[in-house]
Coordinates of C-alpha atoms in Angstrom, one line a residue:
Chain A
M1 CA 6.7 1.9 -25.9
S2 CA 4.0 -0.9 -25.9
A3 CA 1.5 -1.5 -23.4
N4 CA 1.5 -5.5 -24.4
V5 CA 4.5 -5.8 -23.1
T6 CA 5.8 -9.1 -21.3
I7 CA 6.3 -8.5 -18.2
D8 CA 8.8 -11.3 -16.4
R9 CA 6.2 -12.3 -13.4
K10 CA 9.3 -13.2 -11.9
L11 CA 11.0 -10.5 -11.9
F12 CA 7.8 -8.3 -11.0
R13 CA 7.6 -10.1 -8.3
E14 CA 11.4 -10.1 -7.3
A15 CA 11.0 -5.8 -7.5
M16 CA 7.6 -5.9 -5.5
S17 CA 9.7 -7.9 -2.7
R18 CA 11.7 -4.4 -2.5
L19 CA 8.0 -2.6 -1.9
G20 CA 8.1 -3.1 1.8
A21 CA 4.2 -3.0 3.1
A22 CA 2.7 -3.7 6.7
V23 CA 1.0 -6.6 7.4
N24 CA -2.7 -6.8 8.2
I25 CA -5.1 -9.6 9.1
I26 CA -8.7 -8.8 7.1
T27 CA -11.6 -9.7 8.4
T28 CA -15.4 -10.6 8.2
E29 CA -18.8 -11.9 9.3
A30 CA -19.4 -13.7 6.6
A31 CA -22.5 -16.2 6.4
E32 CA -20.3 -19.3 7.4
G33 CA -19.1 -17.6 10.4
A34 CA -15.9 -15.5 11.0
V35 CA -13.3 -15.6 8.5
G36 CA -9.9 -13.6 7.8
F37 CA -6.5 -13.2 5.7
T38 CA -3.0 -12.2 6.0
A39 CA -2.8 -9.1 3.3
S40 CA -0.1 -6.7 2.6
A41 CA -1.9 -5.3 0.0
V42 CA -3.5 -2.2 2.1
C43 CA -3.3 1.5 1.7
S44 CA -4.8 4.2 2.2
V45 CA -6.9 6.5 0.2
T46 CA -7.7 9.7 1.3
D47 CA -9.4 11.0 4.8
D48 CA -12.1 12.8 3.4
P49 CA -14.0 10.7 3.2
P50 CA -11.9 8.0 5.0
T51 CA -11.1 5.9 2.7
L52 CA -8.7 2.8 2.3
L53 CA -8.4 -0.1 -0.2
V54 CA -7.7 -3.5 0.0
C55 CA -7.0 -6.1 -2.8
M56 CA -7.7 -9.4 -2.7
N57 CA -7.4 -12.6 -4.6
R58 CA -10.2 -13.5 -6.8
T59 CA -9.4 -17.0 -7.1
S60 CA -9.3 -17.3 -2.9
K61 CA -12.5 -18.9 -1.7
L62 CA -13.3 -16.3 0.9
N63 CA -13.5 -13.6 -2.1
A64 CA -16.9 -14.0 -2.8
S65 CA -17.6 -14.6 1.6
F66 CA -16.2 -11.1 1.6
K67 CA -18.5 -9.6 -1.4
A68 CA -21.5 -10.7 0.3
A69 CA -20.9 -9.5 3.6
G70 CA -19.9 -6.0 2.4
I71 CA -18.3 -5.3 5.7
L72 CA -14.2 -5.5 6.6
C73 CA -12.4 -4.7 9.3
V74 CA -9.0 -4.2 9.1
N75 CA -6.4 -4.9 12.0
V76 CA -2.8 -3.3 11.4
L77 CA -0.6 -5.8 13.1
S78 CA 2.0 -4.9 15.4
H79 CA 5.9 -6.2 15.8
E80 CA 5.1 -8.8 18.1
Q81 CA 2.0 -10.6 15.7
E82 CA 4.5 -12.4 13.3
A83 CA 2.7 -16.1 14.7
L84 CA -1.0 -14.1 13.8
S85 CA 0.1 -13.6 10.6
A86 CA 1.7 -16.6 9.6
L87 CA -1.5 -18.0 11.1
F88 CA -4.4 -16.3 8.7
A89 CA -1.9 -16.5 5.6
G90 CA -2.7 -20.3 4.7
G91 CA -3.0 -24.0 5.9
D92 CA -5.8 -26.4 6.9
M93 CA -6.2 -24.9 10.4
P94 CA -10.0 -24.3 10.3
M95 CA -11.4 -20.7 11.2
A96 CA -12.8 -20.7 14.0
S97 CA -9.4 -22.3 15.4
R98 CA -7.5 -19.6 14.3
F99 CA -10.2 -16.6 16.0
A100 CA -10.2 -19.1 19.1
Q101 CA -5.9 -18.3 19.3
T102 CA -6.6 -14.8 20.3
G103 CA -8.6 -12.1 21.7
W104 CA -11.5 -10.2 19.2
S105 CA -14.2 -8.2 19.8
R106 CA -16.6 -6.0 17.2
L107 CA -17.0 -2.7 16.5
A108 CA -19.4 -1.0 14.1
T109 CA -19.8 -3.4 11.5
G110 CA -19.4 -6.7 13.2
A111 CA -16.3 -7.8 11.3
P112 CA -13.6 -9.3 14.0
V113 CA -11.3 -6.8 15.9
L114 CA -8.3 -8.1 16.7
E115 CA -7.8 -6.2 20.3
A116 CA -3.7 -6.3 19.7
A117 CA -3.8 -5.0 17.1
A118 CA -1.9 -1.7 16.2
A119 CA -5.0 -0.3 14.6
S120 CA -8.4 -2.0 13.6
F121 CA -10.5 -0.1 10.6
D122 CA -13.8 -1.4 10.4
C123 CA -15.4 -1.1 7.4
K124 CA -18.4 -1.0 4.8
I125 CA -17.1 -2.0 1.1
D126 CA -17.7 0.6 -0.8
Q127 CA -17.0 0.2 -4.3
I128 CA -15.1 -2.9 -5.8
T129 CA -12.8 -2.8 -9.5
E130 CA -11.2 -5.7 -10.8
V131 CA -7.9 -5.9 -12.2
G132 CA -6.9 -9.0 -13.7
T133 CA -7.0 -11.5 -10.7
H134 CA -7.4 -9.0 -8.1
S135 CA -10.3 -7.3 -6.6
V136 CA -9.1 -3.8 -5.4
L137 CA -11.7 -3.8 -2.4
F138 CA -12.5 0.6 -1.6
C139 CA -13.5 0.4 1.4
A140 CA -15.4 3.4 3.6
V141 CA -13.8 3.3 7.7
V142 CA -17.0 3.5 9.7
A143 CA -15.2 2.8 13.2
I144 CA -12.0 3.0 14.4
R145 CA -10.0 1.1 17.3
L146 CA -6.2 2.3 18.4
G147 CA -4.2 -0.4 20.1
S148 CA -1.9 -0.3 23.2
A149 CA 0.6 -1.1 20.7
S150 CA 1.5 1.4 18.5
T151 CA 4.3 -0.9 16.7
G152 CA 4.7 -2.1 12.9
L153 CA 5.6 -5.4 11.2
I154 CA 6.6 -5.1 8.1
Y155 CA 7.3 -7.9 5.1
H156 CA 10.1 -6.8 3.1
G157 CA 12.3 -9.1 0.9
R158 CA 10.2 -11.6 1.6
A159 CA 11.6 -11.3 5.3
Y160 CA 9.4 -10.3 8.5
H161 CA 10.4 -7.0 10.1
K162 CA 10.0 -5.4 13.1
I163 CA 9.4 -1.2 13.5
T164 CA 9.5 -0.9 17.7
G165 CA 10.1 2.8 16.9
A166 CA 13.6 2.3 18.4
D167 CA 15.0 2.4 15.0
A168 CA 14.4 5.7 13.3
A169 CA 16.0 6.4 10.5
Chain B
M1 CA -24.3 1.2 11.5
S2 CA -24.5 3.9 8.8
A3 CA -22.2 4.4 5.9
N4 CA -22.8 7.9 7.1
V5 CA -21.1 8.0 10.4
T6 CA -18.7 10.4 10.7
I7 CA -14.9 9.7 11.2
D8 CA -12.7 11.6 12.7
R9 CA -10.0 12.9 10.2
K10 CA -6.6 12.9 13.1
L11 CA -7.8 9.8 14.6
F12 CA -8.0 8.5 11.0
R13 CA -4.8 9.9 10.4
E14 CA -3.4 8.4 13.6
A15 CA -4.7 5.0 12.6
M16 CA -2.9 5.5 9.4
S17 CA 0.3 6.3 11.1
R18 CA 0.7 3.2 12.5
L19 CA 0.1 1.3 8.7
G20 CA 4.0 1.5 7.8
A21 CA 4.6 1.9 3.8
A22 CA 7.6 1.9 1.6
V23 CA 8.8 5.1 0.8
N24 CA 8.7 6.2 -3.2
I25 CA 9.2 8.9 -5.5
I26 CA 6.6 8.6 -8.6
T27 CA 8.0 10.8 -11.8
T28 CA 6.4 11.7 -14.9
E29 CA 8.0 13.3 -18.1
A30 CA 5.4 15.8 -18.4
A31 CA 4.5 18.8 -21.3
E32 CA 6.5 21.2 -18.6
G33 CA 9.6 18.7 -18.4
A34 CA 10.4 16.2 -15.7
V35 CA 8.0 16.3 -12.3
G36 CA 7.8 13.9 -9.1
F37 CA 6.5 13.6 -5.6
T38 CA 7.2 11.2 -2.9
A39 CA 4.6 9.2 -1.7
S40 CA 3.6 6.0 0.5
A41 CA 0.0 5.2 -1.0
V42 CA 1.8 2.7 -3.3
C43 CA 0.4 -0.9 -3.8
S44 CA 1.0 -4.2 -5.7
V45 CA -2.3 -5.5 -7.0
T46 CA -1.8 -8.2 -9.7
D47 CA 1.0 -9.6 -11.0
D48 CA -1.1 -11.3 -13.9
P49 CA -0.9 -8.5 -15.9
P50 CA 1.9 -6.6 -13.7
T51 CA 0.1 -3.8 -12.5
L52 CA 0.5 -1.6 -9.5
L53 CA -1.4 1.7 -8.3
V54 CA -0.9 4.9 -6.8
C55 CA -3.3 7.4 -5.1
M56 CA -2.2 11.2 -5.7
N57 CA -4.3 13.9 -4.7
R58 CA -6.7 15.7 -6.6
T59 CA -5.9 18.9 -5.4
S60 CA -1.8 19.1 -6.2
K61 CA -1.1 20.8 -9.6
L62 CA 0.8 17.7 -10.7
N63 CA -2.6 15.8 -11.0
A64 CA -3.2 16.8 -14.6
S65 CA 0.2 16.8 -15.5
F66 CA 0.4 13.1 -14.7
K67 CA -2.9 12.2 -16.5
A68 CA -1.8 14.2 -19.6
A69 CA 1.2 12.3 -19.7
G70 CA -0.4 8.8 -19.2
I71 CA 2.7 7.4 -17.9
L72 CA 4.8 7.2 -14.6
C73 CA 7.4 5.3 -13.2
V74 CA 7.6 3.9 -9.6
N75 CA 10.8 4.4 -7.8
V76 CA 11.0 2.2 -4.4
L77 CA 13.5 4.2 -2.4
S78 CA 16.5 2.4 -0.4
H79 CA 17.3 2.7 3.1
E80 CA 20.0 5.9 2.2
Q81 CA 17.6 8.2 0.4
E82 CA 15.4 9.6 2.9
A83 CA 16.9 13.1 1.8
L84 CA 15.6 12.4 -1.9
S85 CA 12.0 11.6 -0.2
A86 CA 12.0 15.1 1.6
L87 CA 13.2 17.1 -1.2
F88 CA 10.3 15.5 -3.8
A89 CA 8.0 15.8 -0.6
G90 CA 7.2 19.2 -1.2
G91 CA 8.9 23.2 -1.0
D92 CA 10.1 25.8 -3.3
M93 CA 12.9 24.1 -5.2
P94 CA 12.1 23.8 -9.1
M95 CA 11.8 20.4 -10.7
A96 CA 15.0 21.1 -12.6
S97 CA 17.0 21.5 -9.5
R98 CA 15.5 18.7 -7.7
F99 CA 16.2 16.3 -10.5
A100 CA 19.8 17.8 -11.0
Q101 CA 20.6 16.4 -7.3
T102 CA 21.0 12.8 -8.4
G103 CA 21.0 10.7 -11.3
W104 CA 18.4 9.3 -13.7
S105 CA 17.9 7.1 -16.7
R106 CA 15.1 6.4 -18.9
L107 CA 13.1 2.4 -19.3
A108 CA 10.5 2.2 -22.0
T109 CA 8.0 5.0 -21.2
G110 CA 10.1 8.4 -20.8
A111 CA 9.1 8.4 -17.2
P112 CA 12.1 9.7 -15.2
V113 CA 13.9 6.4 -13.5
L114 CA 16.0 6.7 -10.6
E115 CA 19.1 4.7 -10.8
A116 CA 20.3 4.4 -7.4
A117 CA 16.4 3.4 -6.1
A118 CA 16.0 -0.3 -4.6
A119 CA 13.6 -1.0 -7.8
S120 CA 11.8 1.3 -10.5
F121 CA 8.4 0.3 -12.2
D122 CA 8.0 1.8 -15.2
C123 CA 4.2 1.8 -16.1
K124 CA 1.4 3.3 -18.4
I125 CA -1.6 4.8 -16.7
D126 CA -4.5 2.5 -17.6
Q127 CA -7.7 3.0 -15.4
I128 CA -8.1 5.9 -12.7
T129 CA -10.9 5.7 -10.3
E130 CA -11.3 9.3 -8.4
V131 CA -12.4 9.0 -4.6
G132 CA -12.8 12.0 -2.8
T133 CA -10.4 14.0 -2.7
H134 CA -8.1 11.3 -4.4
S135 CA -7.0 9.3 -8.0
V136 CA -6.3 6.2 -7.8
L137 CA -4.0 5.5 -10.9
F138 CA -4.2 2.0 -11.9
C139 CA -0.9 1.3 -14.0
A140 CA -0.2 -1.2 -16.2
V141 CA 4.1 -2.2 -15.7
V142 CA 5.9 -2.7 -19.2
A143 CA 9.9 -2.3 -17.6
I144 CA 10.9 -3.0 -14.2
R145 CA 14.6 -2.0 -13.0
L146 CA 16.6 -3.8 -9.9
G147 CA 18.6 -1.4 -8.4
S148 CA 21.9 -2.4 -6.7
A149 CA 20.4 -1.9 -3.0
S150 CA 17.3 -3.9 -2.1
T151 CA 17.3 -2.4 1.3
G152 CA 14.1 0.2 2.4
L153 CA 13.2 3.1 3.6
I154 CA 9.9 2.7 5.8
Y155 CA 7.6 5.7 6.9
H156 CA 5.4 4.5 10.2
G157 CA 4.6 6.5 13.2
R158 CA 5.5 10.1 11.3
A159 CA 8.8 9.0 11.2
Y160 CA 11.4 6.7 8.7
H161 CA 12.6 3.7 9.5
K162 CA 15.9 1.7 7.6
I163 CA 15.0 -2.0 6.4
T164 CA 18.7 -2.8 6.1
G165 CA 18.1 -6.8 6.2
A166 CA 19.9 -7.0 9.0
D167 CA 16.6 -6.5 11.6
A168 CA 14.4 -9.1 10.1
A169 CA 11.9 -10.2 13.4

């Protein structure tokens, strides 16, 4: 075994597409106003103290904004929010217009909280580990909002899937 | 806002149950033989270099075994492997008996590779960050095996859900 073995990136991405993950919109209140991006690389770390992590591309122009703000909100999407996921996944629409498409509020930190999210985790960025092309943001959860919908939107096999509760295995 | 605000752990767990996640069996070849545990806190970090992370409870008796081995394999379960998930989630059955229930092979590191997994990531543990009760294991992927099944098993709302490809949103 060698740690320097080269894994084909295409194969890595194909295999990773089989690791289903929840779809979230990560937001912050930056110097330039409210900003956000769609992410599935979010993971619970521990409930003592309540901590989660978010992986974020270092080449994103939002990377510096999130680090400067020092806060963020993880908004877990419900099964009905695929369009919102696409809206924050990229494109040319100004941030202000994206945020204008739906309702937002605030909790403790001032980061935008999606009112229709299944759950929102309002966080303080506690620690950052840089790994290759990505920043891993370890976040202390300081406030939580449970939405009225407890359903979920999953990205798996390069497609969206709805978890409505009716499809339990 | 205070970073010392106390978030109710029960509320945190309820909100986290709405963040759906793939179910995986994490294995290693430890001094005491093959060991493994079921985990949903697995996340892609970057494809350059191919890296993922696994969160693991520090109070688990397996924690020291994984760290000493320095290698692990993330086996992403297919929609048919709920029983295998339960088998490695805990209980009194000896590890050797658990591994005897299904077929395993090896790739580069020597960690057990589940033959019927949707995908397997054979890894070298590269870096460890301790956060509260948990260890975050950053893993360099050194070999990959794609299974014949590309379906998925998702844990959401404290229940299993099957992603078979027929339920795209």
